[in-house]
XYZ file of C-alpha atoms in Angstrom:
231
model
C 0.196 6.442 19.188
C -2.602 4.659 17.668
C -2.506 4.785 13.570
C -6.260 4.598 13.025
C -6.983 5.566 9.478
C -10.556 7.198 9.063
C -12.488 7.405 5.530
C -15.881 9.486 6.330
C -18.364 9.920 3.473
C -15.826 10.075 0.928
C -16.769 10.361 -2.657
C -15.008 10.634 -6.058
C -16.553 11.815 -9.111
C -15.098 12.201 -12.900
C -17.308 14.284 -15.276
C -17.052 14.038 -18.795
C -19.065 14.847 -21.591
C -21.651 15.950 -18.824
C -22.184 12.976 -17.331
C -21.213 12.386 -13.477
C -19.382 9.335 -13.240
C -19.052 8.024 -9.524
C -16.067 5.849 -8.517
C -17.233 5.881 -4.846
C -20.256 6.692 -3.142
C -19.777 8.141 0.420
C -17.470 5.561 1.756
C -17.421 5.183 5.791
C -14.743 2.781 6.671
C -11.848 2.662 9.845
C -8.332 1.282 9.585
C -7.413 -0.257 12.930
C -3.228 -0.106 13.630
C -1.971 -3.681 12.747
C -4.808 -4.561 10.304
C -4.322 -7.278 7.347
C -7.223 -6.217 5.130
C -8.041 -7.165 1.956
C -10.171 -5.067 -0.169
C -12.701 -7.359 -2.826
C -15.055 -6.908 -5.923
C -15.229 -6.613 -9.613
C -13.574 -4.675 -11.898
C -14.671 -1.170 -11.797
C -15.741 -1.144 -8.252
C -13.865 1.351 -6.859
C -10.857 -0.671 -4.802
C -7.829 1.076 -6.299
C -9.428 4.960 -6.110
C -9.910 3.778 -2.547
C -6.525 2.938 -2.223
C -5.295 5.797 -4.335
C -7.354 8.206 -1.461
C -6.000 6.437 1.549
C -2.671 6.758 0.513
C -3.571 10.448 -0.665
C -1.990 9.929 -4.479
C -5.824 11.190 -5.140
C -8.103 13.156 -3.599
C -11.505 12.489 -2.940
C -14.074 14.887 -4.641
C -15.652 15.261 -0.732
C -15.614 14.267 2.417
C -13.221 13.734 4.820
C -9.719 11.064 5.137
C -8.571 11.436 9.034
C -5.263 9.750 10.267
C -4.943 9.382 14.254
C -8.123 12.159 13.991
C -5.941 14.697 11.801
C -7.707 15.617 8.764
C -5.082 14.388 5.509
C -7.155 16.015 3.062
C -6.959 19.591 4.472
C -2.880 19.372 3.636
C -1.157 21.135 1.707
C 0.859 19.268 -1.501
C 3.995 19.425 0.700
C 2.592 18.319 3.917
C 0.885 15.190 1.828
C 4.631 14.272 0.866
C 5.791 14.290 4.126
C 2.337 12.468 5.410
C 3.177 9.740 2.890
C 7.075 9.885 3.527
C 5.966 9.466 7.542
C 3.307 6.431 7.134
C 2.526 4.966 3.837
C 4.452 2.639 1.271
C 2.769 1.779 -1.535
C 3.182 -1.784 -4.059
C 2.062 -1.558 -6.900
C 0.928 -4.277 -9.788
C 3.689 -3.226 -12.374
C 6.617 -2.805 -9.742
C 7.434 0.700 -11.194
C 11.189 0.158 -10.735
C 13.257 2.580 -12.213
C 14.977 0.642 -14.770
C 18.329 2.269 -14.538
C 19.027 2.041 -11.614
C 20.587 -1.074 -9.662
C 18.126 -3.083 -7.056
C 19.261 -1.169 -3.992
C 19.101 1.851 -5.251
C 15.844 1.467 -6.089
C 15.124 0.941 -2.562
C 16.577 4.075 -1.939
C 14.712 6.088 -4.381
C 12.254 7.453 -1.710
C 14.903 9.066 0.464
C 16.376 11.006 -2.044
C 16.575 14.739 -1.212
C 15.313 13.936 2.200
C 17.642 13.526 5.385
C 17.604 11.212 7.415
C 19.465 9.607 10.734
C 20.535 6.288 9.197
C 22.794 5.622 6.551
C 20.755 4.841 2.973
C 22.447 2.452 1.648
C 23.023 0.084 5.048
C 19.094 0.521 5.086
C 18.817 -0.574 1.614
C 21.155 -3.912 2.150
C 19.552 -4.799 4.979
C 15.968 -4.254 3.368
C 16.844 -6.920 0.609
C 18.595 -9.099 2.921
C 15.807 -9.174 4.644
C 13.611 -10.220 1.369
C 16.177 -12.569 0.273
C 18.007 -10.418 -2.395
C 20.943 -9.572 -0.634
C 23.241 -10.909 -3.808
C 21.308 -8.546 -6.048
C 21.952 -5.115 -4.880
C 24.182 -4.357 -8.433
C 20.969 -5.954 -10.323
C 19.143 -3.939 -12.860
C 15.530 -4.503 -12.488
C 15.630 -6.112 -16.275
C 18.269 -8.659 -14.714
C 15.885 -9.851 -12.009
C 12.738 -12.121 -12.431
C 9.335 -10.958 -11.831
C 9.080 -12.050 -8.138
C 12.678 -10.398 -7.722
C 11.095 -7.275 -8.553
C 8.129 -7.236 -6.808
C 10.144 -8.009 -3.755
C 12.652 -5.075 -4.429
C 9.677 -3.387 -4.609
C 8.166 -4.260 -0.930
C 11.649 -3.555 0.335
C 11.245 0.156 -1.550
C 8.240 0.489 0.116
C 9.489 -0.231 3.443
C 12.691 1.850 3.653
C 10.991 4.307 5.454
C 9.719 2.408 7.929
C 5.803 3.226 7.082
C 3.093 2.285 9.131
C 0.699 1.420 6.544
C 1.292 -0.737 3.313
C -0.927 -0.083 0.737
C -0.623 -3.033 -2.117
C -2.732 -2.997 -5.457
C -2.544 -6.373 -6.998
C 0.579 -7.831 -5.429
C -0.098 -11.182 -6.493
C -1.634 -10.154 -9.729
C 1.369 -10.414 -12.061
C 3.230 -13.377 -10.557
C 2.896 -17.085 -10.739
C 0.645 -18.930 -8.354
C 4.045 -20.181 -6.469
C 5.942 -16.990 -6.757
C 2.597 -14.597 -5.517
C 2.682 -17.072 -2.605
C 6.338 -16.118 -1.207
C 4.779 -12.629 -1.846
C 1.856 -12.832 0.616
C 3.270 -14.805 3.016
C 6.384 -12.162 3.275
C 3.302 -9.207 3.440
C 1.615 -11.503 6.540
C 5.351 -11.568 7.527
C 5.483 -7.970 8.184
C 1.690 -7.552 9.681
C 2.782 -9.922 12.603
C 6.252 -9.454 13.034
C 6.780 -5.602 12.456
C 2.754 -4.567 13.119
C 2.774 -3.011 9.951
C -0.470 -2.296 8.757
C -1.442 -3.996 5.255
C -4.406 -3.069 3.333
C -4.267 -4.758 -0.302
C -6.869 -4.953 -3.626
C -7.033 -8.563 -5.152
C -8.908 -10.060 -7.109
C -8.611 -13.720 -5.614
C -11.753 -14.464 -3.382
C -8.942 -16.931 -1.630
C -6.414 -14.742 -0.768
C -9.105 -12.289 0.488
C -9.944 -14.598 2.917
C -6.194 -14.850 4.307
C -6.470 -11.312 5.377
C -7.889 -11.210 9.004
C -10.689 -8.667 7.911
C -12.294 -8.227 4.194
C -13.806 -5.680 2.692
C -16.123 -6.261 -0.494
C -16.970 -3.415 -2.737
C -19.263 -3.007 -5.822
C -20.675 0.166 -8.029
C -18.062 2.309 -5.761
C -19.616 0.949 -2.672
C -18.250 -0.910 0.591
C -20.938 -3.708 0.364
C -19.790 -5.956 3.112
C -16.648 -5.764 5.907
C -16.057 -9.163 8.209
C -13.687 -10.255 10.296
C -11.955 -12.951 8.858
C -12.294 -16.043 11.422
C -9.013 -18.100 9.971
C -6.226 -15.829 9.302
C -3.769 -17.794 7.727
């Protein structure tokens, strides 16, 4: 089944002090299955609520968020969990490892109190073998490097097999060297698994590397091209 994501007229408003402040401003925009989008533009324009409202950790203040023509925003708090459980995994900036817990189960933090057919901790070793960290399963997330964690934290967000990843500022906390292993494994998983990547930067080059970009300003999709070279 196709896992078109649909964003029509959305809009997010904060008031305070009796002012109207709008994050975004009746956003149209479709997520194709299999996209690598990267979403641009300055500080304050709107990428991360976007983000947060695709992924439903927000809700917009109207309009309508469809996925494969269901309307998400017409769920109930418990249906969003399992929507989320069923097709989104989210990395974020700051990791947000638990930092008493060991690297796998970290990984396994999503499925707990859920049920599921496989075993959770096979799916957890095979998740960090699978981003290089199979000797750090027993590793507290203070014990690991940066990159480590940021890769524990890609393998968290895939142990339930989503169909979307949804990545705020990947990159934005590593090393030039150590952001590249990062966005090469995310272009890993777009090609090899077809999972779906949609992810905020700042870095007008790594935008480009996705194979469509989106540019937003003043809570506004400004521009969204297909990316001739994606690489």
């Amino acid at each position: 089944m196709n896992q078109t994501i649909e964003c029509r007229k959305l809009t997010k408003a904060f008031k305070g002090d009796g002012v109207e402040t709008f994050a975004l401003k009746n956003i149209d925009v479709t997520l194709e299955e299999g996209d690598f989008i990267s979403i641009i533009g300055p500080s304050g324009s709107g990428k991360s609520t976007l983000l947060s409202i695709i992924g439903t950790l927000d809700e917009p203040t109207s309009g309508e968020l469809l996925h494969e023509q269901q309307p998400v925003h017409k769920l109930n708090s418990r249906q969003l969990a399992d929507f989320r459980f069923e097709n989104i995994g989210f990395i974020f900036q700051q990791f947000h490892l638990i930092p008493t817990l060991t690297a796998a189960e970290n990984i396994m933090a999503p499925l707990f109190g859920r049920k599921v057919s496989y075993d959770k901790k096979q799916r957890a070793l095979d998740l960090l073998q699978m981003v290089g960290l199979q000797d750090k399963a027993n590793s507290l997330p203070s014990q690991l490097s940066g990159g480590q964690q940021q890769r524990v934290a890609i393998a968290r967000a895939l142990v339930h097999e989503p169909k979307w990843l949804l990545a705020d500022e990947p990159t934005g906390n590593l090393d030039s060297e150590t952001g590249e292993v990062i966005f090469q494994l995310l272009q890993t998983l777009n090609k090899e698994k077809g999972c779906g990547v949609l992810f905020v930067t700042h870095d007008p080059a790594l935008a480009e590397r996705a194979n469509r970009k989106i540019e937003m300003r003043d809570g506004e999709i400004v521009s969204d091209t297909q990316v001739s070279q994606y690489a």
